[in-house]
Structures are given as structure tokens and as C-alpha cells.
Amino acid sequence: MLNRISLRQMEYFVATAKHGSIAAASAQIHISPPSISAAIAHIETELGVQLFVRHPSKGLALTVLGAQVMQECEDLLERASRLYEIASVSSDTIQGVLRVGCFQSLAAMIAPEVVYGFSRAFEKVDLHVVEGDQQDLIGKLHTLEIDVAITYDLQLGDEISFETLAHLPPHVLVSELHPLAQQIAVTLDELARQPMVLLDLPMSREYFMSLYAKAGLEPNVVARSRSEDVVRSMVANGMGYALFNVRPKSTQSLDGKRLVRLRLAGEHRPMLLGLATYKPMKPSRLAQAFMQRCRAYISDQYIPGMSAASFFDPYMSSPAHDDEV
């Protein structure tokens, strides 16, 4: 069952236990309190145990079972670190040119830790990163301009192989002053009457429109942009709401205005985030090593640069929540 608890979540739990509070752990490991809180809650749910007791004057204290779980987590983390030590001994065998494509709205969050982290681990790798929309990346796989792409499962075609790493359901983004901002969830029917700002990327655009079409609705699109940051800024400035699948940790637009993320009620097809390769070409040993790193770093439990799937602003609005588990 431990495959449902990631090493990253164990690290967050151990850090909190050692520092006595989520706030202190956050300052030490540079991870947001909501992410740490979500990781601890996930472990408690999976194991069916309470890990901490909260003391108003002393912070968080481990329960008896929590102390036992912490010891096991520390042992597992130590064993995992040995795997990287073993791999580093033969790191000189991982070399050559690696060309990685990355969907442009994912690059800022995923590329630094997953992609560039790979080149730092293997210094003899000559890394080339190509950002683009889905159409660009699929085309470059066909023409052998890239070896592998971190992207979505959108209109891949018969010659593209796709391995799913994580599910990204759609959610709603509004400004903090939007009339829907205080709701926990909103429906497509409620949204259809509101002005919409559309992330206007090929295939992504069709995906968002298909959600409305399936419900027999038509959105009121008043503005659009190919840039995720521009869409977020337009939303933050009250031009309308937007639909997204990616979950940046920041709750602010680039101009400093606050954004609120809301649940989209109902059952909707998620975007599948994963690895795309060209079927007629077997991935090189170098590409396979990179893909293995992606499998280790991207999952439904953790995606670099993104907030947890369970994190929504209304739920996290209480100041006391940071130290609750």
C-alpha cells in the first residue's frame, strides 16, 4: 500500500515532526504550509492513524503511532537516498544529447526540478529543452526533433505512445472580488452566464470548449490569450473567470492581485499529464533514464511546482489551518 504514499510526502511529515510545527518545517524545507499539511493529511488517511496531537503552547507532538511511523519513514528515506548514491557511481555511463519537449504552460513549474535537475545529476548529458503547445510538440516528435515530451493526452495520433503520470481535473479561477469567489464549488451552468477569459492554445482550447458542449452550454468568452500568465492577470483584474488544469502554487497574478481557485462541480474528463514518444523510434538508454526520473517525480500525489489537488482557497482560508493536520 506504500505506493500510495510518496517519498516526498514522507519528507514533509518527517520535517514537521522534527521541527514541531508546519510553519517551522515550511521555513526549513521551503515548501508551502498547505502542501505540507496536505501531505500529512494524506498519510493519516492512507494509514488510518493520527500522527500528531496539537498543543496550543507547544505546537505539534507525535502520537505513539506517529513516532513509529516517523521511524519507518526515516528508514525508507535513508534507503531511497542509497539508491541515488548507487546510481551516481555509474553516472558517467549516462551521456549524450537529450532533447526534451515540454508543454509551455507546464514548463515553469516542472522543468526546473525534473528536466534541468536531470542534467545537473548527469553532467555529461547535453540537454536541449523545447517549449511549445501540443501541436508543436507532436509535430517535433514526428520529425525526430525531440526525443520525449512532457505533455497532455490531447489528439496524439496513432504513432505517438503516451504514458500517463498524473491526472489534472479542470478547476475554476476567479478574482477575490468575483461574485462566485466565496463559493466552494461552481457548476458549468453558473459559469456560462459569466464572462470567461479563455486560454487560447491549440487543442487546449478545444478541450475547454468540449466541457461546455457536453453539457449543452456555450461559454461567454470575452477575452483570450495564448499565455497562461496573461489569462491569470486578466482574471485577477476582474475581466472574467478562467478554466485551468494546472495548479500553480502562487495564488497571485504577476501584477500582485489575488486569485481564488474553486472546484468545478460535476464529473469532467481530466487532462492526463504524461510522457509522449514516437512509436517507430525506440527510446535511447538516455531517454529511458530521463523518463524514469519523470516517473519518480510526477504523480497524482506530487507534481513539481503545483499545489495539491485537494487545496482550494476557501478550505485553506483559516489562519489557524497551517498548523492543523
XYZ file of N, CA, C and O in Angstrom, residues 60 66 84 117 133 136 144 159 188 221 223 268 280 298:
56
model
N 3.044 20.988 17.624
C 2.621 19.628 17.300
C 3.502 18.600 17.991
O 4.724 18.712 17.983
N 2.411 7.828 15.713
C 3.112 8.778 14.857
C 4.616 8.631 14.953
O 5.340 8.719 13.948
N 20.192 6.528 -4.957
C 20.805 7.592 -5.742
C 22.329 7.549 -5.635
O 23.041 7.869 -6.591
N 17.017 19.368 -13.440
C 17.589 18.570 -12.365
C 18.268 17.320 -12.899
O 19.270 16.847 -12.347
N 3.180 24.419 -27.721
C 1.841 23.899 -27.469
C 1.785 22.452 -27.965
O 2.774 21.912 -28.486
N 2.766 21.816 -31.617
C 4.212 21.938 -31.836
C 4.938 20.660 -31.400
O 5.785 20.128 -32.130
N 11.350 13.914 -35.400
C 12.515 13.491 -34.609
C 13.352 14.674 -34.112
O 14.560 14.546 -33.910
N 0.670 7.185 -34.045
C 2.116 6.927 -33.986
C 2.773 7.470 -32.725
O 3.992 7.389 -32.579
N -20.931 24.393 -14.361
C -20.791 24.980 -15.686
C -21.988 25.853 -16.022
O -21.854 26.871 -16.721
N -17.292 33.960 -23.867
C -15.870 34.306 -23.952
C -15.731 35.784 -24.315
O -16.171 36.221 -25.384
N -12.565 37.476 -23.607
C -11.141 37.746 -23.859
C -10.416 36.426 -23.937
O -10.884 35.408 -23.408
N -16.037 15.618 -14.873
C -15.458 16.157 -16.104
C -14.165 15.421 -16.427
O -13.388 15.086 -15.520
N 7.598 4.606 -33.697
C 8.578 3.920 -34.556
C 10.019 3.997 -34.054
O 10.876 3.245 -34.521
N 6.796 12.807 -10.845
C 5.469 13.288 -11.226
C 4.443 12.195 -10.961
O 4.554 11.095 -11.494
